[in-house]
PDB file of N, CA and C in Angstrom:
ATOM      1  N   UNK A   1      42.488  -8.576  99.918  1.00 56.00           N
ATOM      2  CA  UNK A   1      41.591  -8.799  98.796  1.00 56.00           C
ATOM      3  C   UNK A   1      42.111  -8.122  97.530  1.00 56.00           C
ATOM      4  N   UNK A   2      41.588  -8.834  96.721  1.00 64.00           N
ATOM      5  CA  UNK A   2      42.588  -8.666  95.589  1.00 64.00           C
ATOM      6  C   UNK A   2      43.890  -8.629  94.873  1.00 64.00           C
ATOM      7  N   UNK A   3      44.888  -9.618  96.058  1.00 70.00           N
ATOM      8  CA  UNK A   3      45.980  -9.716  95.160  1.00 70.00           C
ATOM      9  C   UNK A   3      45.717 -10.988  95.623  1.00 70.00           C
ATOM     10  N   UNK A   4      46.449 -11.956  94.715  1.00 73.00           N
ATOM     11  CA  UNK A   4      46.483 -13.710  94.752  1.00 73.00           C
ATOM     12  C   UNK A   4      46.996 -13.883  96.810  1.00 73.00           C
ATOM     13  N   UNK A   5      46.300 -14.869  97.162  1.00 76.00           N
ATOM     14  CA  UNK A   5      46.290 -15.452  98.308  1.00 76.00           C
ATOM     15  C   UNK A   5      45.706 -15.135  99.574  1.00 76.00           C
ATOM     16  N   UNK A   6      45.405 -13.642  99.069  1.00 81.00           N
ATOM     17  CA  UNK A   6      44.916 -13.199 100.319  1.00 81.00           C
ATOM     18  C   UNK A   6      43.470 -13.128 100.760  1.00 81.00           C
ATOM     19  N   UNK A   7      42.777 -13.236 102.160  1.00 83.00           N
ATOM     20  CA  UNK A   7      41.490 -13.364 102.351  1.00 83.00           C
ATOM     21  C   UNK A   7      40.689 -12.374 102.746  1.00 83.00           C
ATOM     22  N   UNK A   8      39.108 -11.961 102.691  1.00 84.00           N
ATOM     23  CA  UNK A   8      38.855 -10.886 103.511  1.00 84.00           C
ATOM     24  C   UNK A   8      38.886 -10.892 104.985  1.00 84.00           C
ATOM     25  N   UNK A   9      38.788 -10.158 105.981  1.00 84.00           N
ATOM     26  CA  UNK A   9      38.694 -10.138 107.497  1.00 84.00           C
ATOM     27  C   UNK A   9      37.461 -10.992 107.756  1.00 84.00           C
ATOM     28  N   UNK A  10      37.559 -11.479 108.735  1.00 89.00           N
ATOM     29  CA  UNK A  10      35.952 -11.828 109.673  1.00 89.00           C
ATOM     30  C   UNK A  10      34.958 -10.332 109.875  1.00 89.00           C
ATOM     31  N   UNK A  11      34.032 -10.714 110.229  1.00 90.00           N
ATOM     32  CA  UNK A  11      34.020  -9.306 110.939  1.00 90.00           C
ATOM     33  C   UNK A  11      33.592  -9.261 112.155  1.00 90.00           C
ATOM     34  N   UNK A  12      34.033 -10.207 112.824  1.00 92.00           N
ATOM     35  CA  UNK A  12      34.289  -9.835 114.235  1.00 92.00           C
ATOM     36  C   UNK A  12      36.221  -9.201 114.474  1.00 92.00           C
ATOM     37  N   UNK A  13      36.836  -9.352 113.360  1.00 90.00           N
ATOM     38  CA  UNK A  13      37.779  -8.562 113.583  1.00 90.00           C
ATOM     39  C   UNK A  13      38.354  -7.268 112.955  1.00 90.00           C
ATOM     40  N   UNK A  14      37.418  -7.264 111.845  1.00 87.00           N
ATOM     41  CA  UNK A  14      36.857  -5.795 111.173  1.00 87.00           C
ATOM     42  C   UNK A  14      36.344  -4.601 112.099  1.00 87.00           C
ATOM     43  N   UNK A  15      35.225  -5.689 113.360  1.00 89.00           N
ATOM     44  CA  UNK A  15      35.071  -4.305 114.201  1.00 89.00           C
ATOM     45  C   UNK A  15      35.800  -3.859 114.783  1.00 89.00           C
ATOM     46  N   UNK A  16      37.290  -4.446 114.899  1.00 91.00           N
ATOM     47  CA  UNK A  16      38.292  -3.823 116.247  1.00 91.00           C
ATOM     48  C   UNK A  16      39.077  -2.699 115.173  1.00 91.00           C
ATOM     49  N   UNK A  17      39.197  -2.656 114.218  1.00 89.00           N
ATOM     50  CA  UNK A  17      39.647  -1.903 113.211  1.00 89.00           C
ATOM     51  C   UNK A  17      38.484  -0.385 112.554  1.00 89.00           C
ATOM     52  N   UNK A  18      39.638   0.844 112.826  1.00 88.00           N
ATOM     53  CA  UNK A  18      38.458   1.726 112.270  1.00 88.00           C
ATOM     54  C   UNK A  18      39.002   1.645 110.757  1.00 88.00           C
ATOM     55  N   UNK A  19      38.002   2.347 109.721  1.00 84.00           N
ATOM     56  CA  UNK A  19      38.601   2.761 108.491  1.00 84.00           C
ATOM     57  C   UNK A  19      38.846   3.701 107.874  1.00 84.00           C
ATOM     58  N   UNK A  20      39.584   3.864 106.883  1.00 87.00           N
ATOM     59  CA  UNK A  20      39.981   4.937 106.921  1.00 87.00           C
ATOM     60  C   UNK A  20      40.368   5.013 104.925  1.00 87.00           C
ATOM     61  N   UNK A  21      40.449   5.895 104.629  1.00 91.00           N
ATOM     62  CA  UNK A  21      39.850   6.380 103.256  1.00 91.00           C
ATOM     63  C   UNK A  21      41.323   6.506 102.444  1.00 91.00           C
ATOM     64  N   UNK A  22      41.401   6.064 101.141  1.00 88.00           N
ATOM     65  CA  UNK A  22      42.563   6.020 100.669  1.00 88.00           C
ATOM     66  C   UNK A  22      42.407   6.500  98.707  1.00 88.00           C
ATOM     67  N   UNK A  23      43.406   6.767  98.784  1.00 91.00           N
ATOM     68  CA  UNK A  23      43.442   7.853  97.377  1.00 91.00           C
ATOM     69  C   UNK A  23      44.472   7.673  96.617  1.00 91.00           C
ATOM     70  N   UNK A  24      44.141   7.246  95.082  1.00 87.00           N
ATOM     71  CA  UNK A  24      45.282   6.876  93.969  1.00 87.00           C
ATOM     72  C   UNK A  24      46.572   8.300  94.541  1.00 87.00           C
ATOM     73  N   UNK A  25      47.693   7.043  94.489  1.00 88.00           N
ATOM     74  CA  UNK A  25      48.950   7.778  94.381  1.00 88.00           C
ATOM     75  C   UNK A  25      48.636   8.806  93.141  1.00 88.00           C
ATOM     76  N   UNK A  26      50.015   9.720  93.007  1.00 91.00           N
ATOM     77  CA  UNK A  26      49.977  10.766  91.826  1.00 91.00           C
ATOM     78  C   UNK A  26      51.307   9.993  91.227  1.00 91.00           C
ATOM     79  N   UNK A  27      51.363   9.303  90.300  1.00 92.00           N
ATOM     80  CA  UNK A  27      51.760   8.454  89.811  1.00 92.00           C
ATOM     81  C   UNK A  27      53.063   9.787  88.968  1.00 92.00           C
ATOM     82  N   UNK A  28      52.326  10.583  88.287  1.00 93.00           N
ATOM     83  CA  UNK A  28      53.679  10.978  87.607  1.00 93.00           C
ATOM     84  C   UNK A  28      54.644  12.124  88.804  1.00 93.00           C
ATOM     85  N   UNK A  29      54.076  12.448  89.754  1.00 94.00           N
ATOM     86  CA  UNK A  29      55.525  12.427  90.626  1.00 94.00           C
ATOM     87  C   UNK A  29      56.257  11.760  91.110  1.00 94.00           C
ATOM     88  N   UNK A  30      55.575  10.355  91.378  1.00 94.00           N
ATOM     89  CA  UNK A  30      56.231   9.588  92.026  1.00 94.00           C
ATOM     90  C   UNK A  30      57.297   8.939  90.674  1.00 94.00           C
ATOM     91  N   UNK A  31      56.567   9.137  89.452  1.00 94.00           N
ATOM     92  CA  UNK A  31      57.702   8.644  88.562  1.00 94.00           C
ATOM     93  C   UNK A  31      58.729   9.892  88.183  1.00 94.00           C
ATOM     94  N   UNK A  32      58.381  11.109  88.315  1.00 95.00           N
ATOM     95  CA  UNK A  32      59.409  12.081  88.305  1.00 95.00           C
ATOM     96  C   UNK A  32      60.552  12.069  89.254  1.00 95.00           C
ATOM     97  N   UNK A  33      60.375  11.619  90.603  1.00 94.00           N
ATOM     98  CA  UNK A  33      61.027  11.816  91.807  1.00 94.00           C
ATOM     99  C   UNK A  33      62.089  10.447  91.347  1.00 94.00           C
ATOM    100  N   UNK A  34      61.718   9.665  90.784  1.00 93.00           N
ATOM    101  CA  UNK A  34      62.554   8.323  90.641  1.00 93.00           C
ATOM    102  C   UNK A  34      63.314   8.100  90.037  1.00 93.00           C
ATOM    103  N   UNK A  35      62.642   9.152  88.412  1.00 94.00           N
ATOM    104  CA  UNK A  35      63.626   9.368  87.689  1.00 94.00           C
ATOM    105  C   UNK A  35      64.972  10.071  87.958  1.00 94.00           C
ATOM    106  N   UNK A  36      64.130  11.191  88.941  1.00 94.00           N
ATOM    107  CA  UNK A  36      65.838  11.860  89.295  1.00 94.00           C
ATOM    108  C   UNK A  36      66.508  11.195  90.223  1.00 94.00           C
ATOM    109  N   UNK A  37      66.229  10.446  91.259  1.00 93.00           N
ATOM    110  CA  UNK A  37      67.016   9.607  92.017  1.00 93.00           C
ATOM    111  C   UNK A  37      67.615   8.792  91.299  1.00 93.00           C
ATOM    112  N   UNK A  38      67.616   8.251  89.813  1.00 92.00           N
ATOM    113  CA  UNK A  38      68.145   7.571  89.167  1.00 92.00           C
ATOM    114  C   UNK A  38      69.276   7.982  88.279  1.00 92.00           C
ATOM    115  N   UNK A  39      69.081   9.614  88.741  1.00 92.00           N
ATOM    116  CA  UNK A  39      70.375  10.367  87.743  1.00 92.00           C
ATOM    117  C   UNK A  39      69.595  10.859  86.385  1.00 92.00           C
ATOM    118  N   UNK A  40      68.381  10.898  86.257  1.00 93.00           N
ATOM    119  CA  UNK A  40      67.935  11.798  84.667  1.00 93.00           C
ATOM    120  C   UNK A  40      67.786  12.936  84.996  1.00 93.00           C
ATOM    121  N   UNK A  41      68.346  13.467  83.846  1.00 94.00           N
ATOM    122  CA  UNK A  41      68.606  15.065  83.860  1.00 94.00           C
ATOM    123  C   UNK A  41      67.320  15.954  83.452  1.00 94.00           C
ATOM    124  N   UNK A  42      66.317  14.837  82.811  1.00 94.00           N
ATOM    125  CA  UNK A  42      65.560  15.784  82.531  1.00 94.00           C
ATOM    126  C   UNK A  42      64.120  14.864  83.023  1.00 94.00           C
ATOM    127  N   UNK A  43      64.067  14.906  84.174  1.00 94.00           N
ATOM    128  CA  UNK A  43      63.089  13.811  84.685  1.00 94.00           C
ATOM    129  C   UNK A  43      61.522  14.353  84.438  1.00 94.00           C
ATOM    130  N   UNK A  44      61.442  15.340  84.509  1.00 95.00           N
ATOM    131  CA  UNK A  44      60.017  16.211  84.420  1.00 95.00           C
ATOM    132  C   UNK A  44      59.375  15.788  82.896  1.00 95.00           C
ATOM    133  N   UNK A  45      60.145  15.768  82.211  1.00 96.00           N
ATOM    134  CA  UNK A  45      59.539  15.545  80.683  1.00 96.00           C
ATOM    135  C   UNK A  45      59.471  14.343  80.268  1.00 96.00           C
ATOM    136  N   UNK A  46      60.566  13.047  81.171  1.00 94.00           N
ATOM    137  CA  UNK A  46      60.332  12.375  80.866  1.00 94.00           C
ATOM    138  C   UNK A  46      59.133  11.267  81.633  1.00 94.00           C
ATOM    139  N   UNK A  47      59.074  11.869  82.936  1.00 94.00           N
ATOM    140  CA  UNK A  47      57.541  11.189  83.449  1.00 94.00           C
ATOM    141  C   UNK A  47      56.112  11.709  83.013  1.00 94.00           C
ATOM    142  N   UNK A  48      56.637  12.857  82.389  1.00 95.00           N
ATOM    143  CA  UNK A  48      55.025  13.295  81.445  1.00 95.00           C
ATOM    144  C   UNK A  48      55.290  11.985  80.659  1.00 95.00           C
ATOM    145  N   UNK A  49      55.773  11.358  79.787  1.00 95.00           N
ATOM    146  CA  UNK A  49      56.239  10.828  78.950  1.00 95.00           C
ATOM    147  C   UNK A  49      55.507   9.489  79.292  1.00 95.00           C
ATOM    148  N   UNK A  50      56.556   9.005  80.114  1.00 93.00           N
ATOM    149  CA  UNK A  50      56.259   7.403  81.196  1.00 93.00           C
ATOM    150  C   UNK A  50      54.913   7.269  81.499  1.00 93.00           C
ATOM    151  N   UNK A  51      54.191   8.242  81.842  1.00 93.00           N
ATOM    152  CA  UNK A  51      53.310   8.758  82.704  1.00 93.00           C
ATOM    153  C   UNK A  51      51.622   8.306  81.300  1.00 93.00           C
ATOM    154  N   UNK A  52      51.733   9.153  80.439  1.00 95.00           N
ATOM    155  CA  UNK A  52      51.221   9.026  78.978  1.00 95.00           C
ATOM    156  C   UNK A  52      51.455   7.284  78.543  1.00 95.00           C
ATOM    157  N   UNK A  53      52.570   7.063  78.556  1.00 93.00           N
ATOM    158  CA  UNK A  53      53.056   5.555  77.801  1.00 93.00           C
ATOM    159  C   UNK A  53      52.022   4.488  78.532  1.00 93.00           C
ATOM    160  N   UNK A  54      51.937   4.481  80.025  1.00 90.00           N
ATOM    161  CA  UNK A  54      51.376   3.695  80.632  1.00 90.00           C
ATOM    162  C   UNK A  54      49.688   3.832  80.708  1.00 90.00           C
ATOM    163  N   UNK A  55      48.789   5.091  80.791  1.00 91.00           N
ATOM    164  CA  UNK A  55      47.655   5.589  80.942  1.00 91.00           C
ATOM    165  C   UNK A  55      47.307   5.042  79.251  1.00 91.00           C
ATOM    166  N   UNK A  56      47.944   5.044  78.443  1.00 93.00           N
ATOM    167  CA  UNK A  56      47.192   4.636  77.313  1.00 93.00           C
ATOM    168  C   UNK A  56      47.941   2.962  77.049  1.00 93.00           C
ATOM    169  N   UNK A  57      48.281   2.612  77.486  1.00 90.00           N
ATOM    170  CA  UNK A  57      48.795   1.220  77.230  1.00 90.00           C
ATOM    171  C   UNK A  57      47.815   0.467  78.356  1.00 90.00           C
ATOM    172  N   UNK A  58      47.540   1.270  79.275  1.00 89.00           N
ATOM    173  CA  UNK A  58      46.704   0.013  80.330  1.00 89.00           C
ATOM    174  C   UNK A  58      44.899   0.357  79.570  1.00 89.00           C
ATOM    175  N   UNK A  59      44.717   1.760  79.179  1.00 91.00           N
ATOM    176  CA  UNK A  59      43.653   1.854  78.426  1.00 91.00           C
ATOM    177  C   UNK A  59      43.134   1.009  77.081  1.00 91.00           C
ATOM    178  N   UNK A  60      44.276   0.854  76.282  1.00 91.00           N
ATOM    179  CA  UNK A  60      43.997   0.498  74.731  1.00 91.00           C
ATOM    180  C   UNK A  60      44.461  -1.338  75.130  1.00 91.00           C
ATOM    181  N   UNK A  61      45.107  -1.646  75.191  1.00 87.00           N
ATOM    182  CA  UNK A  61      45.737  -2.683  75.414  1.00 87.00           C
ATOM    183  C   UNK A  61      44.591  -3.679  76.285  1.00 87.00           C
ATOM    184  N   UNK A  62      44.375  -5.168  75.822  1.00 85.00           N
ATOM    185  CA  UNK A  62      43.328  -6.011  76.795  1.00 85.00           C
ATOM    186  C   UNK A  62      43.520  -6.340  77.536  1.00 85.00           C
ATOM    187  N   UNK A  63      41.959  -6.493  78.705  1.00 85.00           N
ATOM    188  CA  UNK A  63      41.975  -6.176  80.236  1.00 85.00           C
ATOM    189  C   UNK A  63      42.460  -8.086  80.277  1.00 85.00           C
ATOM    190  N   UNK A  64      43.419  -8.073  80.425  1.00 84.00           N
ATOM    191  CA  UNK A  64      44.273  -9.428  80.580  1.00 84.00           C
ATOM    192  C   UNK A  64      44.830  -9.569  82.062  1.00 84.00           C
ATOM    193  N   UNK A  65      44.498 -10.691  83.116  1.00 81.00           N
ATOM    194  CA  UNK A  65      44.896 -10.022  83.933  1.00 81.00           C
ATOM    195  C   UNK A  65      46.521 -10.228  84.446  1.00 81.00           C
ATOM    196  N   UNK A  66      47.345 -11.114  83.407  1.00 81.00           N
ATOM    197  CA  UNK A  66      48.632 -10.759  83.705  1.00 81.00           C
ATOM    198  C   UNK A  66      49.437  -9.482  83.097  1.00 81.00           C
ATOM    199  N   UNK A  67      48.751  -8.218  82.589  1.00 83.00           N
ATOM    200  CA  UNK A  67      49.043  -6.953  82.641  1.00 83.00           C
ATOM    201  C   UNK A  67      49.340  -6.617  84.108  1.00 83.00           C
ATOM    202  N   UNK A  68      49.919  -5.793  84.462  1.00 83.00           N
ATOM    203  CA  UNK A  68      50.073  -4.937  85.444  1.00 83.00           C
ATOM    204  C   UNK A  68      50.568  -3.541  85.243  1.00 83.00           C
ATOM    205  N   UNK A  69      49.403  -2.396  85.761  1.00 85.00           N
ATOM    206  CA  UNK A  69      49.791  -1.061  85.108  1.00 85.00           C
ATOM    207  C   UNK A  69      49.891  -0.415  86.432  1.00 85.00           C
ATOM    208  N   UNK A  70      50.428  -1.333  87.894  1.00 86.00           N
ATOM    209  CA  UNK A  70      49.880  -0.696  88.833  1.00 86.00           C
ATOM    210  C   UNK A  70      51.405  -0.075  89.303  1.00 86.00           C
ATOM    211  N   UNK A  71      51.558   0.483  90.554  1.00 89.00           N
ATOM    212  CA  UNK A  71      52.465   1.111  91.209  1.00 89.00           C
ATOM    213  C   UNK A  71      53.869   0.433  91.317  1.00 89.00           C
ATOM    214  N   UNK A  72      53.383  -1.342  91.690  1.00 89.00           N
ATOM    215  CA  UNK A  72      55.014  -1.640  91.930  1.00 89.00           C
ATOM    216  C   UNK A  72      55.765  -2.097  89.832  1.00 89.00           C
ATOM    217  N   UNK A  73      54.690  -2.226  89.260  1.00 90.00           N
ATOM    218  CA  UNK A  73      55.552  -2.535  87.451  1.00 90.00           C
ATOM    219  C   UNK A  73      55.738  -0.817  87.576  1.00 90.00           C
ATOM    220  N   UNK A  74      55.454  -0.228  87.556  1.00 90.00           N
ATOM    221  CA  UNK A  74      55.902   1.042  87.419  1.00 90.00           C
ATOM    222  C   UNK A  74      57.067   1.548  88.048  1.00 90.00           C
ATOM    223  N   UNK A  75      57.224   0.794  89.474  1.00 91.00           N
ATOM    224  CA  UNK A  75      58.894   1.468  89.992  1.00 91.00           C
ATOM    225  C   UNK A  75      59.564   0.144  89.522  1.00 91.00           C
ATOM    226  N   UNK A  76      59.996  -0.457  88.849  1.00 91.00           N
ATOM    227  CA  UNK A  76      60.241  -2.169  88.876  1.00 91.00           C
ATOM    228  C   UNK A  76      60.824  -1.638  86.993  1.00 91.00           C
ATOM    229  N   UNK A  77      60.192  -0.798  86.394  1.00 91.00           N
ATOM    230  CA  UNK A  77      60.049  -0.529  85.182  1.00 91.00           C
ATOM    231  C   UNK A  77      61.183   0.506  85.655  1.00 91.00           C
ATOM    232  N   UNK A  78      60.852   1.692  86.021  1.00 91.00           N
ATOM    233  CA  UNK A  78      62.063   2.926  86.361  1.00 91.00           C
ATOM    234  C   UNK A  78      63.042   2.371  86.893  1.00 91.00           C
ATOM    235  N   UNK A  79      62.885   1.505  87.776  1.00 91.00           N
ATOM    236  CA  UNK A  79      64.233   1.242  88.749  1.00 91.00           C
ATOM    237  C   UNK A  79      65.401   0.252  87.870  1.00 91.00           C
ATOM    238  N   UNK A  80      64.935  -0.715  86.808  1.00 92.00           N
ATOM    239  CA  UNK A  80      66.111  -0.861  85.665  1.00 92.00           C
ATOM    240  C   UNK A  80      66.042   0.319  84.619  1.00 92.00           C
ATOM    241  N   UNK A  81      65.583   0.935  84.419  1.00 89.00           N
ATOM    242  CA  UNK A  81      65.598   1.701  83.041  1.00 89.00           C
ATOM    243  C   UNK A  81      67.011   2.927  83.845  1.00 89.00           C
ATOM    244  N   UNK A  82      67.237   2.962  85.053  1.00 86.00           N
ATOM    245  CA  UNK A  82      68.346   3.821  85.816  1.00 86.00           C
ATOM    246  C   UNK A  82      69.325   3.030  86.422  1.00 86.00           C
ATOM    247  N   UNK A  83      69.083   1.770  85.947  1.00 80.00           N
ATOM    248  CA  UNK A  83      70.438   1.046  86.928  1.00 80.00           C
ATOM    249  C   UNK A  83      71.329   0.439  85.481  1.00 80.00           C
TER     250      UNK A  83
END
């Protein structure tokens, strides 16, 4: 649910499944850690940076829904900005 194609469960097969509780990534380590796997020397300042660019660009910017401010434009974004 919620990305294009996909459906919710029945729930006769919801009950064979327990659940279980899930929590926003920490987005600017995961963009710090990427940066340095990518070879930046100064990765800490620049995912404060990345980190800021995106939190106010998905804020100010209209709720359009071919924006994407989520996890994979974010490594998709780092992973050319180092290759």
């Amino acid at each position: 649910p919620g990305y294009a194609g996909r459906t919710e469960l029945p729930e006769n097969l919801k009950a064979l499944f327990r659940s279980c509780a899930m929590i926003r990534p920490d987005m600017k380590l995961i963009q710090e850690n990427m940066l340095m796997a990518e070879g930046f020397q100064t990765a800490r300042a620049l995912s404060v940076k990345f980190n800021t660019l995106y939190e106010l660009s998905s804020a100010l910017l209209s709720k359009q829904p071919h924006y994407d401010w989520g996890l994979r434009a974010v490594k998709s974004v780092l992973r050319v900005a180092g290759g």
